[in-house]
């Protein structure tokens, strides 16, 4: 199994991006540069339950209670970034991007688990679903980073990450076996 064999996406990224855009439109005093927008997104997405299995993402169609609680988080994150902006730092929008580091971590652990369980053979769609179900249960770790930054942060991970993630992966695999 290699990276190209599956695809994951946190659909909350789409919901949150729209909410941030709407909030920035209503508050012209906020900076809308790519760096500030990415920093706001990271703060919000780290505080919201991820949705790696496809959901409705149009804000107008979502539950109003959910939107209201997300708006509070967006509001707070916008103020936080406004008070402490990083847009004067060295920032190359070509090289820096917003990433949930948990995606890469889960991928590493999933590869290891599936290498040990060579009785299991999943196609790309199934691997995407498995990774999505696992990522829905793993704490998001969004950061504005380049590749080097990402690896540096991997080294700082709490040592509970690997056993916890392996347990989640085995839970998901067991649930799938029960469904068969
Ligand atoms: Zn800015």
Tab-separated table of C-alpha atoms and ligand atoms in Angstrom, residues 31-33 36 87, ligand 1:
chain	number	residue	atom	x	y	z
A	31	UNK	CA	-7.107	40.597	7.227
A	32	UNK	CA	-8.000	38.141	4.433
A	33	UNK	CA	-4.448	37.307	3.302
A	36	UNK	CA	-4.224	34.712	8.168
A	87	UNK	CA	1.548	37.402	7.991
B	1	LIG	ZN1	-2.951	38.626	7.096
